[in-house]
CSV table of C-alpha atoms in Angstrom, one decimal:
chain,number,residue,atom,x,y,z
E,1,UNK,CA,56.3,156.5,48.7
E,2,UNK,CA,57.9,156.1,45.3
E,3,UNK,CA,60.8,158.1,43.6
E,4,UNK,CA,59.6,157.3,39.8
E,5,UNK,CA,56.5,155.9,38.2
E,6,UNK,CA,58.5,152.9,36.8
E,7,UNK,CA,58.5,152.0,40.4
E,8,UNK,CA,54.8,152.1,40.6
E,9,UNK,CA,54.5,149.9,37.6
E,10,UNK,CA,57.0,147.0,39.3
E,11,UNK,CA,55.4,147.3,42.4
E,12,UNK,CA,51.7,147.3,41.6
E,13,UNK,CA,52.7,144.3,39.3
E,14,UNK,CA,54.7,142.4,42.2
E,15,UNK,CA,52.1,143.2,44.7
E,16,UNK,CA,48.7,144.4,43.4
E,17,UNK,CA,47.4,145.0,47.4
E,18,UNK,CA,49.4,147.8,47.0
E,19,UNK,CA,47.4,149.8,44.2
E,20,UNK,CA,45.9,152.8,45.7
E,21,UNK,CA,48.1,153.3,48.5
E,22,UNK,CA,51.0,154.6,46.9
E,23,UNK,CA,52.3,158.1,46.0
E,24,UNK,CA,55.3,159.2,43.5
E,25,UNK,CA,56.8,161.9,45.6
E,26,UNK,CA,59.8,162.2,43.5
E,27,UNK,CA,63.8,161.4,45.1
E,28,UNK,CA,64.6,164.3,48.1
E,29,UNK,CA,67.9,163.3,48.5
E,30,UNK,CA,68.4,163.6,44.4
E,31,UNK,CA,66.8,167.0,44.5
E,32,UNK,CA,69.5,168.4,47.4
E,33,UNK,CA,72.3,167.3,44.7
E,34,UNK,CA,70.6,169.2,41.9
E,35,UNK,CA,70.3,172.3,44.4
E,36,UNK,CA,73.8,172.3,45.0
E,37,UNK,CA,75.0,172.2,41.4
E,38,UNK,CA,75.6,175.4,40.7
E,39,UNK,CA,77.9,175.4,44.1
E,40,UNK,CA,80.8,173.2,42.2
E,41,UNK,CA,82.9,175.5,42.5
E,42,UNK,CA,82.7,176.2,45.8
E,43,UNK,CA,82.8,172.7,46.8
E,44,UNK,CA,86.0,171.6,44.9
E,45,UNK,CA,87.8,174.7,46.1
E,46,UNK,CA,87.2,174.1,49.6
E,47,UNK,CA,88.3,170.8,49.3
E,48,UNK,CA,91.4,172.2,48.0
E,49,UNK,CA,91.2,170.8,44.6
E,50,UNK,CA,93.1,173.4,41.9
E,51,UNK,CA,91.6,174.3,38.5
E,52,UNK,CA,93.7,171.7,36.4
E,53,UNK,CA,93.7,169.0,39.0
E,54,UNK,CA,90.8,166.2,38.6
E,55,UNK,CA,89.2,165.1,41.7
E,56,UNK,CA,88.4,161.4,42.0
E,57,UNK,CA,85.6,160.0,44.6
E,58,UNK,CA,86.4,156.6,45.5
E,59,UNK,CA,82.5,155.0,47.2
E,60,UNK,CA,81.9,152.1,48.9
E,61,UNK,CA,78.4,150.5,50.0
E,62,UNK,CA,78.4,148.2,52.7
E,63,UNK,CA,78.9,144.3,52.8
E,64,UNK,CA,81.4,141.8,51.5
E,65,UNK,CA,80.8,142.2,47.7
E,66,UNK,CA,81.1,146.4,48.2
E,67,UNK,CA,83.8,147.8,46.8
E,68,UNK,CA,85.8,148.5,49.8
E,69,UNK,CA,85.0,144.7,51.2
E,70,UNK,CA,86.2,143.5,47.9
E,71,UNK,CA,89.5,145.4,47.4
E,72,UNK,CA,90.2,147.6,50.6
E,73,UNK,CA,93.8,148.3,48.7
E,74,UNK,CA,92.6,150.2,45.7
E,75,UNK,CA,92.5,153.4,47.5
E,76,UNK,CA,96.3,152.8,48.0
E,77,UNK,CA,97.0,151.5,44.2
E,78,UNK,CA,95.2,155.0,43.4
E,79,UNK,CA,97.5,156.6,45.3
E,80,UNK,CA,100.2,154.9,44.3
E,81,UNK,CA,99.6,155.9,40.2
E,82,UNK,CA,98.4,159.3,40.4
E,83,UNK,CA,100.7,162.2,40.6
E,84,UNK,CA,99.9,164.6,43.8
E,85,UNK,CA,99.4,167.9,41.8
E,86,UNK,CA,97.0,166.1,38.8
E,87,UNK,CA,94.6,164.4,40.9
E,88,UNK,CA,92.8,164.2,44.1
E,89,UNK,CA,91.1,161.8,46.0
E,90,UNK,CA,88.4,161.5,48.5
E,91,UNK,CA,86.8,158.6,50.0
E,92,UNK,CA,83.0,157.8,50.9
E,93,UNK,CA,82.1,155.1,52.6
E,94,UNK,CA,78.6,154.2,54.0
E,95,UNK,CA,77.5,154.7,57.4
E,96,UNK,CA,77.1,151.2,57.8
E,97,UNK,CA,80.8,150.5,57.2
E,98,UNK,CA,81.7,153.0,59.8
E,99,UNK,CA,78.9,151.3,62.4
E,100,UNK,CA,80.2,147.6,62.0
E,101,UNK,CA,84.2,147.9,62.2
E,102,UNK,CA,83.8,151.4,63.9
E,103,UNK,CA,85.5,155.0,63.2
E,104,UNK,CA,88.6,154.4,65.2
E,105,UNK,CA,89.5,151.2,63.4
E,106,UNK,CA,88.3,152.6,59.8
E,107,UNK,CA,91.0,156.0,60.3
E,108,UNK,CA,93.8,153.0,61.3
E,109,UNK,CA,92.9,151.5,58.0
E,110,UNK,CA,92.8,154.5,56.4
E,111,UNK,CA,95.8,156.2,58.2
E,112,UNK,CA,98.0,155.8,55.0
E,113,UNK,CA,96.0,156.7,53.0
E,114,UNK,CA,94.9,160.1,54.9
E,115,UNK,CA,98.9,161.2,55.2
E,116,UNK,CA,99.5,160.4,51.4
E,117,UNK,CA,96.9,163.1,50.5
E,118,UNK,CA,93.3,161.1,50.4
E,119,UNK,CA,90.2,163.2,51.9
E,120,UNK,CA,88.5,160.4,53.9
E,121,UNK,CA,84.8,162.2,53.9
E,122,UNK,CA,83.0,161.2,57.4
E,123,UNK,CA,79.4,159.5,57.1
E,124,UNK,CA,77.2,161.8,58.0
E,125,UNK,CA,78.0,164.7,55.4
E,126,UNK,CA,80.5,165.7,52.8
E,127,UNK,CA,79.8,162.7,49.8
E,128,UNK,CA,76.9,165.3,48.6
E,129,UNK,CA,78.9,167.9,48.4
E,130,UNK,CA,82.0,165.8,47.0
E,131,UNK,CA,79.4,163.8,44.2
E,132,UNK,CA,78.8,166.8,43.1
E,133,UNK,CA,82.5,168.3,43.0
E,134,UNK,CA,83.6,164.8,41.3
E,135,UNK,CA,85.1,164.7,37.7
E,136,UNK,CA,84.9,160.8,38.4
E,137,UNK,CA,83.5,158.9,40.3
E,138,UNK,CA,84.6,155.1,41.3
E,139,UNK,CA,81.8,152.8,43.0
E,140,UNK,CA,80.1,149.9,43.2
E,141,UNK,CA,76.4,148.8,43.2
E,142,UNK,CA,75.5,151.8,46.0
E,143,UNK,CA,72.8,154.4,44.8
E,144,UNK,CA,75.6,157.0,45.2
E,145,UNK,CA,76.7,155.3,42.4
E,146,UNK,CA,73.5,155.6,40.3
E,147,UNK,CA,73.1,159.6,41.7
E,148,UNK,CA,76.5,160.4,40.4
E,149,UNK,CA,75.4,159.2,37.1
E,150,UNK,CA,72.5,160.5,37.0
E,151,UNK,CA,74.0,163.7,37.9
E,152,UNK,CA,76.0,163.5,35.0
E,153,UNK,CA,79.3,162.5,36.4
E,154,UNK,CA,80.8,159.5,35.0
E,155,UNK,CA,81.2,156.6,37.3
E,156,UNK,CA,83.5,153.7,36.9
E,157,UNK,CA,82.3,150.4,38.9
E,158,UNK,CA,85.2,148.4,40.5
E,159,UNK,CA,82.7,146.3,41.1
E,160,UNK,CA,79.1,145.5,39.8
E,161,UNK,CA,77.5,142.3,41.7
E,162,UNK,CA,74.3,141.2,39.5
E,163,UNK,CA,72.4,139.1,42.4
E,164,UNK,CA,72.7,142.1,44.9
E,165,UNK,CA,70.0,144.2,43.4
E,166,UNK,CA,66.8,143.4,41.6
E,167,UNK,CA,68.1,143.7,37.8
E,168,UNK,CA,65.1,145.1,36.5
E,169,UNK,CA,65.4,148.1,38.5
E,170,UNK,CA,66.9,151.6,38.1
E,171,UNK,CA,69.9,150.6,39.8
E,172,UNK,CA,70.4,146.7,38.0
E,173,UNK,CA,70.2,148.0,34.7
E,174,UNK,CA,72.9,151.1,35.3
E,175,UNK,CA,74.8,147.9,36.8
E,176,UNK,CA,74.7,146.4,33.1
E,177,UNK,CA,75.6,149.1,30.9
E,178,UNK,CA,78.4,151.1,33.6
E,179,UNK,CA,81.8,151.0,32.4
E,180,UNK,CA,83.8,148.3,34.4
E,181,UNK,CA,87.5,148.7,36.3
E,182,UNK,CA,89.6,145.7,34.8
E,183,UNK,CA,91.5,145.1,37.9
E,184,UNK,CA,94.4,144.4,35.5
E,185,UNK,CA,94.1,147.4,33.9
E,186,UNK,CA,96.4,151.1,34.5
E,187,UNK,CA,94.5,152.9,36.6
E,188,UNK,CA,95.8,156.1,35.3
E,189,UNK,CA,95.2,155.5,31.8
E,190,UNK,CA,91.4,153.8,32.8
E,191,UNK,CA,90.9,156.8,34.8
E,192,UNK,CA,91.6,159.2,32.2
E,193,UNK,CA,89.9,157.3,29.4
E,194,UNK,CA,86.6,156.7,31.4
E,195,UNK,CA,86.9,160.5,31.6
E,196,UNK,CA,87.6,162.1,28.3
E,197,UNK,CA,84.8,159.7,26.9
E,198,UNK,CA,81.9,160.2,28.9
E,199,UNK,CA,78.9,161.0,27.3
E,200,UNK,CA,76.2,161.3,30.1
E,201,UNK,CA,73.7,160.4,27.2
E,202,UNK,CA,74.2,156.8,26.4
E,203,UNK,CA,72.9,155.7,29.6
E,204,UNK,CA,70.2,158.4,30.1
E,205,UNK,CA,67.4,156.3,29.7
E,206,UNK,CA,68.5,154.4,32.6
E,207,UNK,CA,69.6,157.7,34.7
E,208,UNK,CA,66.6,159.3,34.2
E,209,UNK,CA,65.2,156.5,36.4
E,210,UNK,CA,66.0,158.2,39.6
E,211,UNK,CA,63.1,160.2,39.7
E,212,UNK,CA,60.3,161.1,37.5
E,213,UNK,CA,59.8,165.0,39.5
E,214,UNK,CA,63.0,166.4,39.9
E,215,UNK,CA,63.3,169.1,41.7
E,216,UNK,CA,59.8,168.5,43.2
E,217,UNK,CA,60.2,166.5,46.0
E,218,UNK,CA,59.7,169.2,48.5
E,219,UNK,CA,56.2,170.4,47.2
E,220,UNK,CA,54.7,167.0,46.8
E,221,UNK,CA,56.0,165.5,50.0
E,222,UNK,CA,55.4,168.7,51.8
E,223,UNK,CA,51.5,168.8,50.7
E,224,UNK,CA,51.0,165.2,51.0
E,225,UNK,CA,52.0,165.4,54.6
E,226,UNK,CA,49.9,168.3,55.2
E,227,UNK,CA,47.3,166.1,53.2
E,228,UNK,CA,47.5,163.7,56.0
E,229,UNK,CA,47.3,165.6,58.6
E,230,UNK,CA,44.2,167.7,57.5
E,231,UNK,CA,45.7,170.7,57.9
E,232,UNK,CA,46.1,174.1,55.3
E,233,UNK,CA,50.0,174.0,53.6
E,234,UNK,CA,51.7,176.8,54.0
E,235,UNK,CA,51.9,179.4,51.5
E,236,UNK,CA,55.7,179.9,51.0
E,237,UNK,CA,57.3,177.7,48.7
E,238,UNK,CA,58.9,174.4,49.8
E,239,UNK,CA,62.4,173.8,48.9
E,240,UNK,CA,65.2,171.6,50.0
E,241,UNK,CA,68.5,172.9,51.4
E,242,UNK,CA,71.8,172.7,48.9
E,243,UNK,CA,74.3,170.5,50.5
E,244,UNK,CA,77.3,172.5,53.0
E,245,UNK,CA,80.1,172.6,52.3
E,246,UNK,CA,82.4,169.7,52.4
E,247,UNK,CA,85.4,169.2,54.9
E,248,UNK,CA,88.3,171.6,54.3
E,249,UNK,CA,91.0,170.1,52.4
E,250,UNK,CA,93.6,167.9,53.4
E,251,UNK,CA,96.8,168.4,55.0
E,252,UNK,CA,99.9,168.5,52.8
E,253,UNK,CA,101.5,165.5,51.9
E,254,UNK,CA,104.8,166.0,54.4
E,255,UNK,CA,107.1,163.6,52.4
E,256,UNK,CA,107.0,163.5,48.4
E,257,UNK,CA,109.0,161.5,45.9
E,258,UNK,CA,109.8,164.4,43.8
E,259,UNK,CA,110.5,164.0,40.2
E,260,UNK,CA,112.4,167.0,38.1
E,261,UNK,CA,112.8,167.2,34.3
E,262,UNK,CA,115.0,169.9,33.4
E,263,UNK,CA,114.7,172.0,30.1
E,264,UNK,CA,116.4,175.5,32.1
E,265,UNK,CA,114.6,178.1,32.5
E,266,UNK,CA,111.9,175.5,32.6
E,267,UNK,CA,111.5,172.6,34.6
E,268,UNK,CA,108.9,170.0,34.6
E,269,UNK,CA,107.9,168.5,38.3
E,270,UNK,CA,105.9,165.2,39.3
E,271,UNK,CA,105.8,164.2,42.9
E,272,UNK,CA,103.7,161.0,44.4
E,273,UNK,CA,103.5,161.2,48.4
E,274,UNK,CA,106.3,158.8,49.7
E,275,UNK,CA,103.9,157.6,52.7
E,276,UNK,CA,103.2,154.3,50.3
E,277,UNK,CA,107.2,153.6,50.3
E,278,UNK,CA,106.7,152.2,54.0
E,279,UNK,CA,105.7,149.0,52.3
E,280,UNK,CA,107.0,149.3,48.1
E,281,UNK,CA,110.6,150.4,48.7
E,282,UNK,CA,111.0,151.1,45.0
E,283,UNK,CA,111.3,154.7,44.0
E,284,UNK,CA,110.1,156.7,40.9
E,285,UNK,CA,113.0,157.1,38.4
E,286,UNK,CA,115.0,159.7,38.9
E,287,UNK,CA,113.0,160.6,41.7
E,288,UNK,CA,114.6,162.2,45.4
E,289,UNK,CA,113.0,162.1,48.5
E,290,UNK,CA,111.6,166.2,49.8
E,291,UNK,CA,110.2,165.7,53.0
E,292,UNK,CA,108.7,168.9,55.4
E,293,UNK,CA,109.4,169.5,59.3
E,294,UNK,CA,106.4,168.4,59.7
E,295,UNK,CA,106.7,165.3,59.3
E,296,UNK,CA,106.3,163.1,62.0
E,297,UNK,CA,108.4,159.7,60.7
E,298,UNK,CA,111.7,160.6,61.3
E,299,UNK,CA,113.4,158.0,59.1
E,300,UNK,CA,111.9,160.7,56.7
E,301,UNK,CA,114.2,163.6,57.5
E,302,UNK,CA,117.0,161.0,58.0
E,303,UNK,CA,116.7,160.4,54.0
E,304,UNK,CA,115.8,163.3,52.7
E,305,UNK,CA,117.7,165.2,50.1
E,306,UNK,CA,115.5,168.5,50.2
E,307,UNK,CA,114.2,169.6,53.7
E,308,UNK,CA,111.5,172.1,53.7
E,309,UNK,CA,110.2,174.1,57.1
E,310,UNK,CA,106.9,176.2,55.9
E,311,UNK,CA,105.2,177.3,58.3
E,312,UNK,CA,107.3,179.8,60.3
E,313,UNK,CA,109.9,182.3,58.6
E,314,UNK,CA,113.5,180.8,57.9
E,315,UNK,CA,117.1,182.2,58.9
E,316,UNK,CA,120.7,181.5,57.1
E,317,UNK,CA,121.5,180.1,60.4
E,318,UNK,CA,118.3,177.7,60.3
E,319,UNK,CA,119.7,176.3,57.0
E,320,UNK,CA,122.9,176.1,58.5
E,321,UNK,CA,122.0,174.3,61.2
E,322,UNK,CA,119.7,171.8,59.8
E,323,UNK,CA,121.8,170.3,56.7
E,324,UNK,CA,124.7,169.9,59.3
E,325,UNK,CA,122.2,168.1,61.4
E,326,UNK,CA,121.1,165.9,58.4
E,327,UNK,CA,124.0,164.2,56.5
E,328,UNK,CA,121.4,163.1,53.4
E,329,UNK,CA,120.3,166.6,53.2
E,330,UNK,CA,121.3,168.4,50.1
E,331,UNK,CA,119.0,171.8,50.0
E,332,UNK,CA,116.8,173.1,53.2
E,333,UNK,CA,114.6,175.8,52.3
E,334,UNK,CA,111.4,177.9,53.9
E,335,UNK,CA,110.0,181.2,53.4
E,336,UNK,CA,111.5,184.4,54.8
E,337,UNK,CA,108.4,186.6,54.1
E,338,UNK,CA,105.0,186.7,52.3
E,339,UNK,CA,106.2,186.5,49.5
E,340,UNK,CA,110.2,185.3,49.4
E,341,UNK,CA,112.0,182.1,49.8
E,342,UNK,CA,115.5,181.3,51.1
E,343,UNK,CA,116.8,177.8,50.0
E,344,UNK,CA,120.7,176.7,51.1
E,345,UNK,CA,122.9,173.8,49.5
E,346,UNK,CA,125.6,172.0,51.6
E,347,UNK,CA,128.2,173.6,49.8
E,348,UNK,CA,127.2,177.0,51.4
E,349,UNK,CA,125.5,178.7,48.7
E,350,UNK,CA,122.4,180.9,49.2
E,351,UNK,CA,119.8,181.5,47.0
E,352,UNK,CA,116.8,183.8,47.5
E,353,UNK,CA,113.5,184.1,45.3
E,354,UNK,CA,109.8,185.6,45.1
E,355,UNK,CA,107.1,182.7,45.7
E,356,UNK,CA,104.5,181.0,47.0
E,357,UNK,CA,104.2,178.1,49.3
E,358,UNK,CA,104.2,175.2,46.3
E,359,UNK,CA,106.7,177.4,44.5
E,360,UNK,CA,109.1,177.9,47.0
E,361,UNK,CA,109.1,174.1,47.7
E,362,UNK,CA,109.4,173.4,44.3
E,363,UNK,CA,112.3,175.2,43.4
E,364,UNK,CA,113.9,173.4,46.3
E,365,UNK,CA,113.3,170.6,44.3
E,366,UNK,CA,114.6,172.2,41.2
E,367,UNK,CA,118.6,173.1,43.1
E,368,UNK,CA,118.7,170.3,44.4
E,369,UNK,CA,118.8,168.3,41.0
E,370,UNK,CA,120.4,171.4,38.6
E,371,UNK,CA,123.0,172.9,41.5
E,372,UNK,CA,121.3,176.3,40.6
E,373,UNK,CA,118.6,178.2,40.0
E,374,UNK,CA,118.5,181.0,37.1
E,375,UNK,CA,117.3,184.5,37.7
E,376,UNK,CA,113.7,183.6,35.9
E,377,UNK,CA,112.4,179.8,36.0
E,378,UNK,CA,109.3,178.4,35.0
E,379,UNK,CA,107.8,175.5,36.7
E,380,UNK,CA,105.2,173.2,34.8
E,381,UNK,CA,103.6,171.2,37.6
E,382,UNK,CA,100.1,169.6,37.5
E,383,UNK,CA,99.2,171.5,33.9
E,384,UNK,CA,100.2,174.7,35.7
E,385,UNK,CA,103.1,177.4,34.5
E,386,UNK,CA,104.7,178.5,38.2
E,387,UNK,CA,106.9,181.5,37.6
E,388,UNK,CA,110.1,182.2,39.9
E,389,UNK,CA,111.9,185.2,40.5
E,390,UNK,CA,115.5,185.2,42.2
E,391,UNK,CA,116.4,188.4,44.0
C-alpha cells in the first residue's frame, strides 16, 4: 500500500517481485489534515492563541539525531526570546519518545517549560489539530515535518540528518531544500524571517510527493478492502474524520518579567514568563517582576513589585493586607466585578478602572512604573490597542 506513484516507481525498481502486488491508496493520515483545514480557526482559538499572536509548533521524531535528542534546550531558548503576548508555543513529540523515557519523566523535563506558557500536546492527539493551526512549524527529519509543508505551513529544520532517510525519497529531498536553524542564529529574527518569506511554491514539487490522491484515501482504501473481502461496498460515501479539537489552552503564565514603555495615555507592554530566571538570573531591561496568587514558588511573591489575585473579586482591605504582608510589593490589584478593576500602591492610593482580565493586570503594570494611571489609557501589547477606563 503506497501513498504516491513515485513510490511505486522506487519500489518496483528496488524490488521487481513486488510488481503486481501493490496499490496507490493515496496518504489517510494527510487527507484527515486537509479535512480539518477549514477548522483553523477553531483550532488556534481553543488553544488560546489571539488573532495577532503567531503560534509556533516545535516537533520532534524519535532517536538521538531528532530534534529533541539533539537539543532538548531549544524549547527553553524559544521561550526565553519570544515575548508571551506575540507568540505561542506548543510541543509535539512522538509516541515513541513518550514510550522509551515515559510520560512522567517527559512532564519533569518539560515542567518549565509547561509553567512558562508552552502547550506540551500528548501523543495520541492534538499535533493534527495543532499542524494545522501552525504559522511555523520547527522540526526535524519526521514526516510531520514533510505534512506541515506540504500543508503549506512553513517549516524550519533544527535539524536535517541526511543518512536517516533514503535521500531519494519524498522526505530526503524536502530534507535538502528546507530552510535550516543556524543554531547561532536569533531565534526571533529566524523565526520571523522564515515566516514573512514563505512561499509554499518553491518546494512544491517535492510536497506534492505526499500523495498522488488527496483527499481519496477513504474511497480507494475503503473499496480495495471490500475488494478483498468479496463483498458489495457500501453505497454512502467514504470520508475521513477532521481532526478534534486540540487540548484547551494553557494556563497563565503566574510570574512575568513585565516590561513598560511609557508614551501617557499610551503605554507599550512586553512580558517574557520569569519561570526561566530559576536558572539565568538576568532580567529584561527595565523590566519588574508581576507575579499572580497563583503562583506556587513563593520566592515569587517575595520579589514581586505588582501582585495580582484574579480569580475571585478583590476588597481595599485585600490590597491592604497583602502589600503590608509583602515588603517588595509596590501595586496589588484584582477584579471587583465583571468588568472593573481595583489596583492599590503602598502609598495608600486607590485607583479603580473598567477591564478585562489582561487589562486589568496590565495596567497594574502600567502604576506601578508611572505612579498613576490617567482617566483614558491605551495599552499596545502583542499588536493589540487595550483601552482603559478609570472610574
Amino acid at each position: 500500500m503506497l501513498s504516491h506513484e513515485e513510490q511505486l516507481a522506487r519500489l518496483t525498481q528496488a524490488v521487481p517481485e513486488t510488481a503486481g502486488h501493490t496499490l496507490v491508496a493515496g496518504d489517510p493520515c494527510f487527507d484527515r489534515l486537509l479535512a480539518g483545514a477549514p477548522l483553523r480557526p477553531s483550532y488556534r482559538a481553543t488553544l488560546g492563541a489571539t488573532d495577532t499572536q503567531r503560534l509556533l509548533l516545535v516537533t520532534s521524531t524519535w532517536g538521538p539525531d531528532s530534534l529533541y535528542g539533539k537539543d532538548p534546550l531549544l524549547i527553553r531558548r524559544l521561550l526565553e526570546a519570544l515575548p508571551l503576548d506575540d507568540y505561542l508555543i506548543m510541543v509535539a513529540l512522538h509516541p515513541a519518545v513518550w514510550d522509551a523515557h515515559s510520560p512522567w519523566q517527559l512532564k519533569r523535563w518539560l515542567a518549565e517549560c509547561t509553567r512558562a506558557g508552552a502547550i506540551v500536546l500528548p501523543p495520541e492527539e492534538g499535533w493534527r489539530a495543532a499542524t494545522i493551526a501552525a504559522d511555523l512549524i520547527i522540526g526535524d527529519h519526521s514526516s510531520l515535518s514533510f505534512y506541515a509543508a506540504a500543508l503549506g505551513r512553513p517549516v524550519l529544520l533544527a535539524t536535517a540528518p541526511a543518512d536517516a532517510v533514503d535521500p531519494d525519497s519524498a522526505v530526503g529531498k524536502f530534507l535538502a531544500i528546507a530552510p535550516k536553524l543556524d543554531p547561532g542564529a536569533d531565534l526571533r529574527s529566524a523565526i520571523d524571517h522564515t515566516i514573512s518569506t514563505h512561499d509554499p511554491a518553491t518546494t512544491r514539487s517535492v510536497t506534492s510527493l505526499a500523495t498522488s490522491a488527496p483527499g481519496q484515501s477513504a474511497s480507494l482504501l475503503r473499496k480495495a478492502f471490500y475488494d478483498l473481502l468479496a463483498l458489495p461496498e457500501p453505497t454512502t460515501p467514504a470520508h475521513l474524520a477532521a481532526p478534534p479539537l486540540p487540548p484547551a489552552a494553557p494556563e497563565p503564565v503566574a510570574a512575568q518579567l513585565v516590561q513598560v514603555e511609557l508614551d501617557l495615555p499610551k503605554a507599550t507592554i512586553t512580558r517574557h514568563p520569569a519561570e526561566l530566571l530559576r536558572q539565568h538570573a538576568t532580567m529584561p531591561p527595565g523590566a519588574h517582576l508581576a507575579t499572580n496568587t497563583t503562583e506556587p514558588y513563593r520566592a515569587w511573591l517575595d520579589l514581586a513589585e505588582v501582585v495580582l489575585h484574579t480569580h475571585t473579586p478583590i476588597t481595599p482591605e485585600w490590597i491592604t493586607a497583602t502589600l503590608a504582608a509583602l515588603p517588595s510589593c509596590q501595586v496589588a490589584a484584582g477584579p471587583v466585578d465583571a468588568d472593573s478593576w481595583l489596583a492599590g500602591t503602598r502609598d495608600g492610593r486607590f485607583f479603580r478602572y473598567r477591564a478585562d482580565v489582561l487589562a486589568g493586570q496590565l495596567v497594574a503594570s502600567v502604576l506601578c512604573v508611572a505612579g498613576d494611571v490617567p482617566p483614558e489609557l491605551t495599552i499596545e501589547v502583542g499588536g493589540r490597542a487595550l483601552t482603559v477606563l478609570r472610574n
